[in-house]
mmCIF file of C-alpha atoms in Angstrom:
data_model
loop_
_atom_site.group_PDB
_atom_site.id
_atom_site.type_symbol
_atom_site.label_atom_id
_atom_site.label_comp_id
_atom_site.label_asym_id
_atom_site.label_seq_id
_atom_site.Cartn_x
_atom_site.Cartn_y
_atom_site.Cartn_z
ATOM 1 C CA UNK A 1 0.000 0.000 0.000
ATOM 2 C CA UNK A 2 1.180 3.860 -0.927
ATOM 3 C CA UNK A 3 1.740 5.754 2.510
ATOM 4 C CA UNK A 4 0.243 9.124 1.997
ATOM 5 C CA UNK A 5 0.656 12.010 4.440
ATOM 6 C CA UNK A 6 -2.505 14.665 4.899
ATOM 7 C CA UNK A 7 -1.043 18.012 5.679
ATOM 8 C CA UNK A 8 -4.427 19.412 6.960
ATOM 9 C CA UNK A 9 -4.267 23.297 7.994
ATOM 10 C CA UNK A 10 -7.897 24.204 9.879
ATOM 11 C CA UNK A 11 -9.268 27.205 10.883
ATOM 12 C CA UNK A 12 -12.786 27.953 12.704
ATOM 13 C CA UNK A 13 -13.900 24.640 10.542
ATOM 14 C CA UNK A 14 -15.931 22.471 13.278
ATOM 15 C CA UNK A 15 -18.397 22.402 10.329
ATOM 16 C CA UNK A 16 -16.675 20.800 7.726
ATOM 17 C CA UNK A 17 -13.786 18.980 9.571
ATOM 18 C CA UNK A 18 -14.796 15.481 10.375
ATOM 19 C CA UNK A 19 -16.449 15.040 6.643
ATOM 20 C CA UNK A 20 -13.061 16.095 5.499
ATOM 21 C CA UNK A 21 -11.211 13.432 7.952
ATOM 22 C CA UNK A 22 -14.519 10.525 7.045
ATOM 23 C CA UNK A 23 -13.490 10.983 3.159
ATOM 24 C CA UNK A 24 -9.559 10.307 4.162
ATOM 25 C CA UNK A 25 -10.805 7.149 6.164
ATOM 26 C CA UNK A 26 -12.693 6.169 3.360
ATOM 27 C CA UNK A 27 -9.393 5.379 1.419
ATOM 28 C CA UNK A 28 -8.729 2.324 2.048
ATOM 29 C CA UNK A 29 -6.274 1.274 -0.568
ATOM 30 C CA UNK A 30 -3.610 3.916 0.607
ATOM 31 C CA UNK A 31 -1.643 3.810 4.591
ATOM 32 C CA UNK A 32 -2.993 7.200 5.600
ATOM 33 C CA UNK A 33 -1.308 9.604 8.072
ATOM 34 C CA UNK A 34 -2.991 12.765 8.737
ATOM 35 C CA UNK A 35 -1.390 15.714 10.397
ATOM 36 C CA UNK A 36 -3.470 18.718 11.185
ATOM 37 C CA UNK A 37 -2.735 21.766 12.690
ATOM 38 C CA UNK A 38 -5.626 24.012 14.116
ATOM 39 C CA UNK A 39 -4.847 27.910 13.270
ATOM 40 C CA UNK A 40 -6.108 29.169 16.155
ATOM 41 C CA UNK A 41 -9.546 28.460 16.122
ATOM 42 C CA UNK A 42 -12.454 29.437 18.613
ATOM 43 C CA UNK A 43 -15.573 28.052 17.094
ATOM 44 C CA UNK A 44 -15.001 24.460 18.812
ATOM 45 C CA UNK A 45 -12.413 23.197 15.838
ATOM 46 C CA UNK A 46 -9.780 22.696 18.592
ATOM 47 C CA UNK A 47 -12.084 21.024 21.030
ATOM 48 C CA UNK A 48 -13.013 18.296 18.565
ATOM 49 C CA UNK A 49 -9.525 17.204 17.361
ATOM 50 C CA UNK A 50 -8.533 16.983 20.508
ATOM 51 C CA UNK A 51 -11.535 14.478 20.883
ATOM 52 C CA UNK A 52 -10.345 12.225 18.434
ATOM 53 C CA UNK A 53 -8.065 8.688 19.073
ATOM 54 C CA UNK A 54 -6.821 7.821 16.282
ATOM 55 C CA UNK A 55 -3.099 6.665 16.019
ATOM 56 C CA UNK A 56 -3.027 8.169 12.693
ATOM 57 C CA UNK A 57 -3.767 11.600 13.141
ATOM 58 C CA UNK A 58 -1.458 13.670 15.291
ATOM 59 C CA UNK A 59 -2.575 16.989 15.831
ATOM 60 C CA UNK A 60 -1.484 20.522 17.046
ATOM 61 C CA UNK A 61 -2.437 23.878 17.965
ATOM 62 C CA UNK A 62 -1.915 27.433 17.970
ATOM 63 C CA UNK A 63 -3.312 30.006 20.335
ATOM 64 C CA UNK A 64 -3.206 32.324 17.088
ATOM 65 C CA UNK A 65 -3.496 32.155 13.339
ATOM 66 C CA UNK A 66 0.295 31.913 12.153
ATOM 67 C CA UNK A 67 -0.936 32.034 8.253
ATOM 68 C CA UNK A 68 -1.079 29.513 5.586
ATOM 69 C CA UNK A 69 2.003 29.556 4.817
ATOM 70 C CA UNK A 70 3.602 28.598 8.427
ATOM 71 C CA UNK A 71 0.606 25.998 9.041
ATOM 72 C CA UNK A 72 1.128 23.698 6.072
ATOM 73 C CA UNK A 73 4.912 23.720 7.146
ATOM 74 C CA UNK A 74 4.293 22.874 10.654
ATOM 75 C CA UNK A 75 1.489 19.952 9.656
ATOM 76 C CA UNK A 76 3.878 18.967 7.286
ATOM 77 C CA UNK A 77 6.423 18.302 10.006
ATOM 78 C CA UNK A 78 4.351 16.512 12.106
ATOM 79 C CA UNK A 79 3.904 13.661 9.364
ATOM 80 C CA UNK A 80 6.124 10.499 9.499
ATOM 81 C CA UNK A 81 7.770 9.705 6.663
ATOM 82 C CA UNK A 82 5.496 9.020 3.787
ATOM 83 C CA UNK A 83 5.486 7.928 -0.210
ATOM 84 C CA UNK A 84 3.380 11.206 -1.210
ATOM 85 C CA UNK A 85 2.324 13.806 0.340
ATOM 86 C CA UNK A 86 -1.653 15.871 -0.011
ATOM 87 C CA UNK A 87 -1.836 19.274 1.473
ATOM 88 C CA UNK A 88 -5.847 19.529 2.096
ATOM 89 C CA UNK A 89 -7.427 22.319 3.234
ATOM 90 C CA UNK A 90 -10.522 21.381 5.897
ATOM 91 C CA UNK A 91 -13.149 22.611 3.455
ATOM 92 C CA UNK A 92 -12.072 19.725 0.642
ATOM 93 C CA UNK A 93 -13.502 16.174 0.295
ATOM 94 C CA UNK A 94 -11.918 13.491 -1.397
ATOM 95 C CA UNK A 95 -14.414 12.043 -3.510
ATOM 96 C CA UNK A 96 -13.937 8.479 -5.013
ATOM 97 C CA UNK A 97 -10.812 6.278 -4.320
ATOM 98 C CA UNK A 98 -10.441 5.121 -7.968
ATOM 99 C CA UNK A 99 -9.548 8.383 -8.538
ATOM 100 C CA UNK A 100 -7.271 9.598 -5.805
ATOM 101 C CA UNK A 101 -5.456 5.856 -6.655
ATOM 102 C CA UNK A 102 -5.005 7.358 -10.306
ATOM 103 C CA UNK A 103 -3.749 10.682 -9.153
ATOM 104 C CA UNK A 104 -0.919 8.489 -7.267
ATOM 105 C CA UNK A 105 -0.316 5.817 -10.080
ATOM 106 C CA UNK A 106 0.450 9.153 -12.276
ATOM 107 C CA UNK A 107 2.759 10.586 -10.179
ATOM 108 C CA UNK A 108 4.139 7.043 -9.520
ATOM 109 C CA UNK A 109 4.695 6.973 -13.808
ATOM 110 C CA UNK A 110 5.619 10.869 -14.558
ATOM 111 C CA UNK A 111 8.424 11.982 -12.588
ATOM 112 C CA UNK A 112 8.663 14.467 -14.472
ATOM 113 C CA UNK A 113 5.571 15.991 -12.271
ATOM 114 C CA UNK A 114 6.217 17.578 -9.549
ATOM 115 C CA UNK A 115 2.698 18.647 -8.407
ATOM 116 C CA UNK A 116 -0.583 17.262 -9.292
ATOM 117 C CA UNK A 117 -4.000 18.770 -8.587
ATOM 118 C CA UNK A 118 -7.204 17.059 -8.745
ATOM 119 C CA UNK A 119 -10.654 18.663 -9.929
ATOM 120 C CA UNK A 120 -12.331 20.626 -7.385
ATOM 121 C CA UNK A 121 -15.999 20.412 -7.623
ATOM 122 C CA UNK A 122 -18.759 22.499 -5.272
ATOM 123 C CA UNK A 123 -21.498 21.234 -4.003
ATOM 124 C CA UNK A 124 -23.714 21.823 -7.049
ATOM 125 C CA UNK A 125 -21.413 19.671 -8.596
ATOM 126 C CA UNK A 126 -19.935 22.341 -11.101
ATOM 127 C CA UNK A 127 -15.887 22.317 -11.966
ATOM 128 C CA UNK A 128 -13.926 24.930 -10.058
ATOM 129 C CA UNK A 129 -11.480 26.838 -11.534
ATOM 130 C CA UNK A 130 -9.145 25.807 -9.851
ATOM 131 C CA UNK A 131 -6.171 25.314 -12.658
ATOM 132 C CA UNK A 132 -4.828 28.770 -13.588
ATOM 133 C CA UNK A 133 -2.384 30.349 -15.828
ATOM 134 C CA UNK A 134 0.239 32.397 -14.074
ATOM 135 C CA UNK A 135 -0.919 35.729 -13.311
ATOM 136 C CA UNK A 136 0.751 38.785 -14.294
ATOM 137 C CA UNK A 137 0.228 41.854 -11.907
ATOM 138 C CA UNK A 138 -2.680 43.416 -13.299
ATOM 139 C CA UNK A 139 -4.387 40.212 -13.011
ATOM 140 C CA UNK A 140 -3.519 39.529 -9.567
ATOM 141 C CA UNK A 141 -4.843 43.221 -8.161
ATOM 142 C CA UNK A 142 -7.623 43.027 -9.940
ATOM 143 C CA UNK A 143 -8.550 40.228 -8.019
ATOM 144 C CA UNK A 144 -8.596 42.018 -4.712
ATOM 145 C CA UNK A 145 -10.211 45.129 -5.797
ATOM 146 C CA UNK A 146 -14.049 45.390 -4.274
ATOM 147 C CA UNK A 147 -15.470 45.249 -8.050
ATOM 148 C CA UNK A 148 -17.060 42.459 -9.695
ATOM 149 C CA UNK A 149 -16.327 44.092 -12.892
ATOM 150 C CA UNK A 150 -12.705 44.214 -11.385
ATOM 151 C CA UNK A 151 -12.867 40.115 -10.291
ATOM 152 C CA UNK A 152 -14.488 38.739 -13.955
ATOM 153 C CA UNK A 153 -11.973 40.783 -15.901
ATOM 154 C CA UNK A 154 -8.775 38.975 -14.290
ATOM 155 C CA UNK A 155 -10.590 35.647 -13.812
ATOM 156 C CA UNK A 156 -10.877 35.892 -17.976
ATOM 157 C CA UNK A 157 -7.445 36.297 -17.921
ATOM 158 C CA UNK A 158 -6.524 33.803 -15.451
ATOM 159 C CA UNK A 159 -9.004 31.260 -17.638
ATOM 160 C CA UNK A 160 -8.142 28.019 -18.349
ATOM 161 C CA UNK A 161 -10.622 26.376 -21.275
ATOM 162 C CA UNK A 162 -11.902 23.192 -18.978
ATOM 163 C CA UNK A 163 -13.869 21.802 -22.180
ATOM 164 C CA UNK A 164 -11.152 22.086 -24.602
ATOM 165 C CA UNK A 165 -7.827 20.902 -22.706
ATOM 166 C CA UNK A 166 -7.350 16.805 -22.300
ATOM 167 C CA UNK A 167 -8.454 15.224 -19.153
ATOM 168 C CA UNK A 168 -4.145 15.688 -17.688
ATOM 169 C CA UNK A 169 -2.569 18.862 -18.860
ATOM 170 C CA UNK A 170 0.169 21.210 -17.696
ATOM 171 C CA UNK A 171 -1.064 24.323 -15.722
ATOM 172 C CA UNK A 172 0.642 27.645 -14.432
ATOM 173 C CA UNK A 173 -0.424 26.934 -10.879
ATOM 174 C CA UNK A 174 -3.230 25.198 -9.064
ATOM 175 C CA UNK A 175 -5.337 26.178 -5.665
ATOM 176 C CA UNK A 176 -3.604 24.574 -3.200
ATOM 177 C CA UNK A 177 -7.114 23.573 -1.265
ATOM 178 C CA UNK A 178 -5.858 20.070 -2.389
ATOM 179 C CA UNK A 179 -2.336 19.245 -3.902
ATOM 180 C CA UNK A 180 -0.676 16.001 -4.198
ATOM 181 C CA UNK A 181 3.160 15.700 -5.102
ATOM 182 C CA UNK A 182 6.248 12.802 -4.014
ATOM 183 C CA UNK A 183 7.196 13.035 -0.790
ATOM 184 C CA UNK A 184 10.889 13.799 -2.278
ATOM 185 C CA UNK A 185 9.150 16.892 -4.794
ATOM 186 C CA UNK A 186 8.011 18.322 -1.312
ATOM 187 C CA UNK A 187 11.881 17.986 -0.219
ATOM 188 C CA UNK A 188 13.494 19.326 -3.660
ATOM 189 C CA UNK A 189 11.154 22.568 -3.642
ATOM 190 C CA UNK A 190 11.407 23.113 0.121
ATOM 191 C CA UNK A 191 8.690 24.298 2.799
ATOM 192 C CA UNK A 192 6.150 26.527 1.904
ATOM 193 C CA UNK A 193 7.456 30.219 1.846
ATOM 194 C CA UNK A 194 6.435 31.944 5.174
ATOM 195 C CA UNK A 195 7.099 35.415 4.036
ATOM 196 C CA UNK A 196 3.782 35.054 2.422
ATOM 197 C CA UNK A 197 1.504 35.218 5.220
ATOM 198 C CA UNK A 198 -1.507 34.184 3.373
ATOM 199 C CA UNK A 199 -1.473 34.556 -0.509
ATOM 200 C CA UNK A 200 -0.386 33.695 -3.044
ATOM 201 C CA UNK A 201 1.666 31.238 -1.549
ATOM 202 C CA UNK A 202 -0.283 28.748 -4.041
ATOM 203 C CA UNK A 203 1.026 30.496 -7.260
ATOM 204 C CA UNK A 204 4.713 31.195 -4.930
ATOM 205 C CA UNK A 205 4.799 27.137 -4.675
ATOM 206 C CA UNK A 206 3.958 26.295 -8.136
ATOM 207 C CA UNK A 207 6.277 28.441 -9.667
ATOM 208 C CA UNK A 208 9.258 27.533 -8.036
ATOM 209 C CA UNK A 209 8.135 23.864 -8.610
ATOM 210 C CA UNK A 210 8.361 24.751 -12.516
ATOM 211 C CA UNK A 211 11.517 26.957 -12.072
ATOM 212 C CA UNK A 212 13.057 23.325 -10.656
ATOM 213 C CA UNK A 213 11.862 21.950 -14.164
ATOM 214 C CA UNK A 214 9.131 20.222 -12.943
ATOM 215 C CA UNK A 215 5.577 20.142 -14.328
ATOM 216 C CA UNK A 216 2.578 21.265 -12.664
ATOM 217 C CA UNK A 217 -0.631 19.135 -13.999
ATOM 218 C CA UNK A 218 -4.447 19.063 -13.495
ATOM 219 C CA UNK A 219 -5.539 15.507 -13.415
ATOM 220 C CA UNK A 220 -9.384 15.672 -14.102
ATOM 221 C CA UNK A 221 -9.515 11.882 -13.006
ATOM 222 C CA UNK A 222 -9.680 13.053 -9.443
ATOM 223 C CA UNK A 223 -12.509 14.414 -7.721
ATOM 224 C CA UNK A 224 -12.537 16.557 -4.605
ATOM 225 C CA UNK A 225 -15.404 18.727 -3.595
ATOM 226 C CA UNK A 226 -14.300 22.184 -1.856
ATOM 227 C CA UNK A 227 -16.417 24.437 -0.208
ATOM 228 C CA UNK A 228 -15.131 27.823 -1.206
ATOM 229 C CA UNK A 229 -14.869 29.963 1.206
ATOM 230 C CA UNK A 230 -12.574 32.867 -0.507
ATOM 231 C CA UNK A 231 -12.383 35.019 2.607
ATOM 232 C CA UNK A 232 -10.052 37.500 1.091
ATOM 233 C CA UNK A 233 -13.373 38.996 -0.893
ATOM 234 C CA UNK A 234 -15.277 39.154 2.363
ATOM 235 C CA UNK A 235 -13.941 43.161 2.506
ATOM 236 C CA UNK A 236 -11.681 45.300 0.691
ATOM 237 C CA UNK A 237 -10.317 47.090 3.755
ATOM 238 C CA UNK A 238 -9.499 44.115 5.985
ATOM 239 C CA UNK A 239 -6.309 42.481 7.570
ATOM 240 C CA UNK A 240 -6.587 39.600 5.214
ATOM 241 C CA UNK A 241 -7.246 41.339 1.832
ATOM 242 C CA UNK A 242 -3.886 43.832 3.103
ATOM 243 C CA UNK A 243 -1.828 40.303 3.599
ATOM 244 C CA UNK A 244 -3.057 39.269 0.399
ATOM 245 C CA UNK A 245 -1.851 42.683 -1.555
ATOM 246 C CA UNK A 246 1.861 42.651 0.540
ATOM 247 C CA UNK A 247 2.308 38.837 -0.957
ATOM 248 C CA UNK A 248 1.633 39.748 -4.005
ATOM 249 C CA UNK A 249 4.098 42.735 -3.868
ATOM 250 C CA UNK A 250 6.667 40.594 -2.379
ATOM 251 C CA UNK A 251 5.875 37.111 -4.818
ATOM 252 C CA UNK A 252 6.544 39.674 -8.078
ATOM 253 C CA UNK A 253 9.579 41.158 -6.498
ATOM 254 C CA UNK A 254 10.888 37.707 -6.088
ATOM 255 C CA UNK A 255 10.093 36.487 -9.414
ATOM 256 C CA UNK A 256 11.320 38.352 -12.446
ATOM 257 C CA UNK A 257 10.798 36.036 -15.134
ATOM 258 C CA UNK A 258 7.432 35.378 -15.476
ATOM 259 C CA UNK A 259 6.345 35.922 -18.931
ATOM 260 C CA UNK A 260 9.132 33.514 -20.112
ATOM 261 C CA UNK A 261 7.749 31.064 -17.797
ATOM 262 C CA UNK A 262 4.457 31.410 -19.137
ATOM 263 C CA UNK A 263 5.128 31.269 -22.440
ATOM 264 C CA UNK A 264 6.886 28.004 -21.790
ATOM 265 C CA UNK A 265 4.040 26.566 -19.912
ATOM 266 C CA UNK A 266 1.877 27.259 -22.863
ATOM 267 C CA UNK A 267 3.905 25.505 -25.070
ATOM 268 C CA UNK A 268 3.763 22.082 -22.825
ATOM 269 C CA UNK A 269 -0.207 22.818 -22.560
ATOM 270 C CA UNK A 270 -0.216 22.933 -26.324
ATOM 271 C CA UNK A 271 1.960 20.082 -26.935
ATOM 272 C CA UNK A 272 -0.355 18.196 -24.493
ATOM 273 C CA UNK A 273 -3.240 18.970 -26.796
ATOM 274 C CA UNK A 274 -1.690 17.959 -29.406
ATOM 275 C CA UNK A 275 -0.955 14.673 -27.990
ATOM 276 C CA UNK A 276 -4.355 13.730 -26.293
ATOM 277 C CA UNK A 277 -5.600 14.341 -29.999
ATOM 278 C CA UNK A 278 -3.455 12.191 -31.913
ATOM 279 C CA UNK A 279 -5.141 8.477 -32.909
ATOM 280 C CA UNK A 280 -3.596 5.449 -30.301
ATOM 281 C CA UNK A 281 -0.829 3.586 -33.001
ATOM 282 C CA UNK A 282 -2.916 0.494 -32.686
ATOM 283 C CA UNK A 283 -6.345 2.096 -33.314
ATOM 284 C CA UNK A 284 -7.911 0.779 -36.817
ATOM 285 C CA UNK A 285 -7.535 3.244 -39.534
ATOM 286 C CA UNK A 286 -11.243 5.018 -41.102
ATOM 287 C CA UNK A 287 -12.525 2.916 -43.991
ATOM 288 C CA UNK A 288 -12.822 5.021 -46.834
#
C-alpha cells in the first residue's frame, strides 16, 4: 500500500472537519497519516480534534493564526515519513478512491511531475477553476479590488478552457485547497514560503516547482469537492485582503521572469493537446 501524508491546515472549521477526515478514512487502498494543525480556532475546531483517538492523526495547535504559509509547514512536520504527500485544506472532500489511486499511479509513472492537482468540484457539482495560468500583476490586483467588474476581468485572464484541454494537462499553478506531489518533490522545492503570510503562496509554490523543471498538472480523473470559502473577498479594507496585496508585492519582487515562464508553460499545454488528440498507433484506420 502507498503511505500518503494529509497536511491538513484548519481554521474555525468544526463544520466541515470530520467530513473532510470521514473521506480520508474512506481510502482504504492507501496507509494514511494525517497531520493537522488548528490555526487558532475558537468556534469548537480545537475542542473536537482533541476528541479524536486515532493513532493516525497527530494533531497541534496554535493560540493564534500563524498564516497559511507557516501551518502547512508545521502539519507537514508533524507527518512520518510518507510515499506522497496531499496538502488539504478542511473545506475539501476526497471524492472516489479510484480516482485519488489514479492521481498516485500518475505521479508514480511521470516523474517528471512535480505537483498534481485534482478537480475541485462544489457542491452543485460544477468544476472549479481551480487550474490557472500564471498571473501577471494586473491580473492579480484586480482580483482584490471590491469590483465584480474588477474580479471577472482577471478571472478571464486567469481562464483556463476546462472543455477544450485533455483530461491531464500542464497548468501555471493550481489552488492549493488540495495538492498532491512525491514526498521527495516536497523535499526538492522546500517548505512553503512563510514570508507570504496568506497569498499567493499557491502560485509562490507552483512556480518555483516549474523553475526546478518540474511540471505542474491538473488531473481531471480526481474528484474533490471544496467548499469555497474565498475570505479574502469578504472586505476590501481588511487584515486579510492587506496580507493578500503585501504577498503579491513581495511574490513579483521575487520572481522576475514570469512571462518567459508562461510562455513556456503554454507551449507544454499545447503540446499536451496535441498529444491527447493524436489516434492510439494500434487504433484501426477510417474505412474510406
Amino acid at each position: 500500500m502507498k503511505k500518503v501524508g494529509f497536511a491538513i491546515l484548519t481554521w474555525n472549521s468544526v463544520n466541515c472537519i470530520k467530513d473532510c477526515l470521514d473521506a480520508i478514512r474512506k481510502l482504504t487502498e492507501v496507509d494514511a497519516e494525517i497531520s493537522v494543525l488548528d490555526n487558532g480556532s475558537t468556534d469548537g475546531t480545537a475542542d473536537y480534534l482533541r476528541s479524536l483517538n486515532a493513532p493516525n492523526i497527530h494533531t497541534s495547535f496554535c493560540d493564534r493564526n500563524i498564516g497559511t504559509t507557516k501551518g502547512r509547514n508545521q502539519a507537514a512536520l508533524g507527518l512520518p515519513e510518507c510515499d506522497f504527500i496531499c496538502f488539504l485544506d478542511s473545506d475539501a472532500y476526497i471524492l472516489d478512491q479510484d480516482g485519488f489511486m489514479a492521481a498516485l499511479d500518475y505521479l508514480d509513472a511521470h516523474t517528471e511531475v512535480g505537483i498534481l492537482g485534482p478537480a475541485l468540484v462544489g457542491e452543485d457539482g460544477s468544476i472549479q477553476p481551480s487550474a490557472r495560468n500564471i498571473p501577471f500583476r494586473r491580473e492579480k490586483f484586480l482580483k482584490v479590488m471590491p469590483f465584480k467588474s474588477s474580479h471577472r476581468k482577471a478571472e478571464r485572464m486567469e481562464h483556463v478552457d476546462y472543455d477544450t484541454s485533455p483530461d491531464v494537462f500542464p497548468v501555471g499553478y493550481l489552488m492549493s485547497a488540495c495538492i498532491i506531489m512525491r514526498a521527495e518533490t516536497y523535499k526538492a522545492i522546500g517548505s512553503w514560503d512563510e514570508k507570504i503570510f496568506y497569498a499567493p503562496e499557491d502560485v509562490d509554490y507552483c512556480v518555483r516547482a516549474w523553475e526546478q523543471g518540474l511540471k505542474v498538472v491538473y488531473f481531471r480523473h480526481c474528484l474533490v469537492m471544496h467548499e469555497w470559502q474565498r475570505i479574502s473577498r469578504r472586505k476590501f479594507f481588511s487584515k486579510i485582503n492587506f496580507s493578500h496585496i503585501k504577498g503579491l508585492m513581495y511574490f513579483y519582487r521575487r520572481h522576475k521572469h514570469l512571462k518567459k515562464l508562461r510562455a513556456r508553460i503554454q507551449e507544454e499545454y499545447q503540446a499536451a493537446c496535441s498529444e491527447s488528440q493524436e489516434p492510439a498507433a494500434d487504433a484501426p484506420a477510417e474505412a474510406e
